[in-house]
mmCIF file of C-alpha atoms in Angstrom:
data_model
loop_
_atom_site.group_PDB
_atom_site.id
_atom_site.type_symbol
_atom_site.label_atom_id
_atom_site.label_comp_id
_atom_site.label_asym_id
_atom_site.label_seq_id
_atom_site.Cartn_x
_atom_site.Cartn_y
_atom_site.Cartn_z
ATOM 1 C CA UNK A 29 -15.112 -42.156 -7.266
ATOM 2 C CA UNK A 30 -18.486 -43.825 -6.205
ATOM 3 C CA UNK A 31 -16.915 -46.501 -4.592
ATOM 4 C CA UNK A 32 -15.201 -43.676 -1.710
ATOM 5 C CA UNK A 33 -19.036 -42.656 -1.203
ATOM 6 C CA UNK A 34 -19.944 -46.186 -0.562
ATOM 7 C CA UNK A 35 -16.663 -46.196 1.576
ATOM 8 C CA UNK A 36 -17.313 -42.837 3.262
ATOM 9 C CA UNK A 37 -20.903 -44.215 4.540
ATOM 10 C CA UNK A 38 -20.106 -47.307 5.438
ATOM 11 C CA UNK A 39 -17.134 -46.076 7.742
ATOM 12 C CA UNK A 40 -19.886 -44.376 9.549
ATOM 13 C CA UNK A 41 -22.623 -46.891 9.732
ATOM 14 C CA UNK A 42 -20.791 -49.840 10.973
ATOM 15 C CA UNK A 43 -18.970 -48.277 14.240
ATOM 16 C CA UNK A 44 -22.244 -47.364 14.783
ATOM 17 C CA UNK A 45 -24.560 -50.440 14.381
ATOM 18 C CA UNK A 46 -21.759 -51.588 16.872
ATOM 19 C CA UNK A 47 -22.098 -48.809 19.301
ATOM 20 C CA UNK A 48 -25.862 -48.683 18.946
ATOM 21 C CA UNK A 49 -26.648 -52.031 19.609
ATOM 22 C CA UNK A 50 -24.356 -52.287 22.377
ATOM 23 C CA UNK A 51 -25.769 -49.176 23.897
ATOM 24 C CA UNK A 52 -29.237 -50.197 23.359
ATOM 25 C CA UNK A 53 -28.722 -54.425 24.257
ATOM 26 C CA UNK A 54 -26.859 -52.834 27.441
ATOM 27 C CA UNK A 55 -30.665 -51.439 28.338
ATOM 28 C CA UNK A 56 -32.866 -54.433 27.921
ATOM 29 C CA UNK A 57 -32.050 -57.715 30.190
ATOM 30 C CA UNK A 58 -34.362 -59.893 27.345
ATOM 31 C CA UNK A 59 -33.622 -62.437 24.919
ATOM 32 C CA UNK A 60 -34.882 -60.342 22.423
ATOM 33 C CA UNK A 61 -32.291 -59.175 20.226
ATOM 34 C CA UNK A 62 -33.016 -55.028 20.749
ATOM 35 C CA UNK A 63 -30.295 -53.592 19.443
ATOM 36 C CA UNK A 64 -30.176 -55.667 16.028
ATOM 37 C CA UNK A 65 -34.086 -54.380 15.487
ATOM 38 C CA UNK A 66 -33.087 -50.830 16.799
ATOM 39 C CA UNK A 67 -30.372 -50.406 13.850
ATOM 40 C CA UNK A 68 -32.346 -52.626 11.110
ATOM 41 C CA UNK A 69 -35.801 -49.982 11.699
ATOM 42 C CA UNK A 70 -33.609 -47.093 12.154
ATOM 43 C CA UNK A 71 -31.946 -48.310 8.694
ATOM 44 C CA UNK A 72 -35.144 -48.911 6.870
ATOM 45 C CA UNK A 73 -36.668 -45.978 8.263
ATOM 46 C CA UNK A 74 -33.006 -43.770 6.415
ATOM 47 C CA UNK A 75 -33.229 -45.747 3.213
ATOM 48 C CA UNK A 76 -37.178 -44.671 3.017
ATOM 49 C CA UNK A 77 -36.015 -40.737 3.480
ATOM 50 C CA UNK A 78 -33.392 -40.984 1.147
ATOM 51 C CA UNK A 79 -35.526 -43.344 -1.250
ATOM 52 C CA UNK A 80 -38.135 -41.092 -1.175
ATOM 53 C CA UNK A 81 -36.057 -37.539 -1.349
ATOM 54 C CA UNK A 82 -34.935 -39.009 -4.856
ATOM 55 C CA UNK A 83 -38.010 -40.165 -6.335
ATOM 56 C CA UNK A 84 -39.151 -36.283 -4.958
ATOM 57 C CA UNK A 85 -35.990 -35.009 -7.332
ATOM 58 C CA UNK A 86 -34.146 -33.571 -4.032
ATOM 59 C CA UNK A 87 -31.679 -36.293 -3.488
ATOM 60 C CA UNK A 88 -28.750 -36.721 -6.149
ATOM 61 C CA UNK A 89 -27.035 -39.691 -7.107
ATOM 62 C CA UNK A 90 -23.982 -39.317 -4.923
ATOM 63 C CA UNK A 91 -25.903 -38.638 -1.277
ATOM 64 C CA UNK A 92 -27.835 -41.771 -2.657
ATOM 65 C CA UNK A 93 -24.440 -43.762 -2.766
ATOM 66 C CA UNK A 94 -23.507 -42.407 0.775
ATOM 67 C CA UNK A 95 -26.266 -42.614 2.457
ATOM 68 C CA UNK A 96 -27.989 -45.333 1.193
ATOM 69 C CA UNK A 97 -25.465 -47.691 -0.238
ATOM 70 C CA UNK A 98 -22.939 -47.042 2.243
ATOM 71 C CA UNK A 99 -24.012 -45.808 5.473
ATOM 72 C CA UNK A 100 -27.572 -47.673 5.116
ATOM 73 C CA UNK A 101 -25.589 -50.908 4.096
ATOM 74 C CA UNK A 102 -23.176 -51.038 6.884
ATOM 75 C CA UNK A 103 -25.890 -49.656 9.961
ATOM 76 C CA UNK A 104 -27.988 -52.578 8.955
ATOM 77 C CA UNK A 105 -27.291 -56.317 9.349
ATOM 78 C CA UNK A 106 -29.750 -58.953 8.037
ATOM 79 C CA UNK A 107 -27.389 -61.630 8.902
ATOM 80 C CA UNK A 108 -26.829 -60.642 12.525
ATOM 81 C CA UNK A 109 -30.591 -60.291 12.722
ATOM 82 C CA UNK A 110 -30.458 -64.263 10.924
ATOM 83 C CA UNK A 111 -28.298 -65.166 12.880
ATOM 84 C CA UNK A 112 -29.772 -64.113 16.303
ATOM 85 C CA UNK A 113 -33.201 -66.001 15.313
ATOM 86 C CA UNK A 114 -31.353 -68.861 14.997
ATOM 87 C CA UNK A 115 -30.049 -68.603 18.523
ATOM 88 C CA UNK A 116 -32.989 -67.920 19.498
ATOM 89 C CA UNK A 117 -34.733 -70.991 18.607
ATOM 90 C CA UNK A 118 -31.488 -73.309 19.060
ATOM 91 C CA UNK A 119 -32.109 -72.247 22.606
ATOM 92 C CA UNK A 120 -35.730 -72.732 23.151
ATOM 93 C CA UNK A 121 -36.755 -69.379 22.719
ATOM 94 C CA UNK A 122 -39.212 -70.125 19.774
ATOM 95 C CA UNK A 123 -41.599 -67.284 20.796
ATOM 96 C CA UNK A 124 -38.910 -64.912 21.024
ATOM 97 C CA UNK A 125 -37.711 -65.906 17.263
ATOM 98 C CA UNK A 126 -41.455 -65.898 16.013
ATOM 99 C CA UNK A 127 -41.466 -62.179 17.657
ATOM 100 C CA UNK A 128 -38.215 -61.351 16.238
ATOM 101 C CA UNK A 129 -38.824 -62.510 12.702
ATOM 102 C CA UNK A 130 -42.125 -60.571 12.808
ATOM 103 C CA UNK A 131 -42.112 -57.382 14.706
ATOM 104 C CA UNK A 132 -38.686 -56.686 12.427
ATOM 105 C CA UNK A 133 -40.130 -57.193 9.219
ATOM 106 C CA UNK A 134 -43.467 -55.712 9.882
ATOM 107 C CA UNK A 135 -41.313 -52.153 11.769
ATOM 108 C CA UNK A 136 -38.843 -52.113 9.011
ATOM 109 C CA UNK A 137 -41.232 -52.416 6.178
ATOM 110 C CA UNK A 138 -43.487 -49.457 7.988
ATOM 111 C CA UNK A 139 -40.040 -47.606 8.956
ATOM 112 C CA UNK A 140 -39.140 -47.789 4.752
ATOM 113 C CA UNK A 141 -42.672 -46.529 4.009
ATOM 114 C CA UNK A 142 -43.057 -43.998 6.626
ATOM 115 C CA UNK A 143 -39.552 -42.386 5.220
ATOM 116 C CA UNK A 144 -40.749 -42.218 1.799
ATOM 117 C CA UNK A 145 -44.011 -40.963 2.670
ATOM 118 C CA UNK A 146 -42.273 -38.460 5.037
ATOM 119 C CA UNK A 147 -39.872 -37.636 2.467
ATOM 120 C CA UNK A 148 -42.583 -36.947 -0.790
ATOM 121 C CA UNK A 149 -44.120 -34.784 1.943
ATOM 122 C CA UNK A 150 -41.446 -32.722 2.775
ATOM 123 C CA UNK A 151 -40.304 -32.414 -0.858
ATOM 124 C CA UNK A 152 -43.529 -32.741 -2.945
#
């Protein structure tokens, strides 16, 4: 039965790491890959809240399994993000990979952190 939760999630968050970033690349004429840090911060930023909602006791196993396992999982995309460095630097854009290796760690680190914190706030 887990397994359907993971399912159920993920047939959320990937139509819509594909819709997102399309919407959001559509915006920005820049060789900076938008829409792959726009899902990956929005993903960490999810995973925090629900992270921190069950540390706080107010998230149970299964939302963890939909949520974060399956919608989390499938909204995010390290190897797009990989991937899209690489491009980046195969086509001279060095500064733009440098930017995109650090801005997206640094945001989705603070995104994770700021959703626990937010979370043990709200349910403290």
């Amino acid at each position: 039965m887990n397994w359907l939760l993971v399912v159920a999630g993920g047939m959320v968050g990937a139509p819509l790491r594909y819709l997102t970033d399309r919407a959001v690349q559509a915006r920005h004429d820049s060789l900076f890959p938008w829409g792959t840090f726009v899902v990956n911060v929005v993903g960490c930023a999810v995973l925090g809240l629900v992270t921190g909602a069950a540390v706080a006791g107010a998230a149970d196993p299964d939302l963890r399994l939909l949520l974060g396992t399956g919608f989390c999982g499938a909204l995010t995309t390290y190897s797009t993000f990989s991937y899209e460095t690489l491009r980046l630097t195969e086509t001279g854009a060095a500064l733009h990979a440098a930017a995109n290796v650090v801005v997206s760690v640094v945001a989705g680190v603070g995104a994770a952190f700021a959703g626990v914190w937010a979370a043990q706030t709200v349910w403290s």
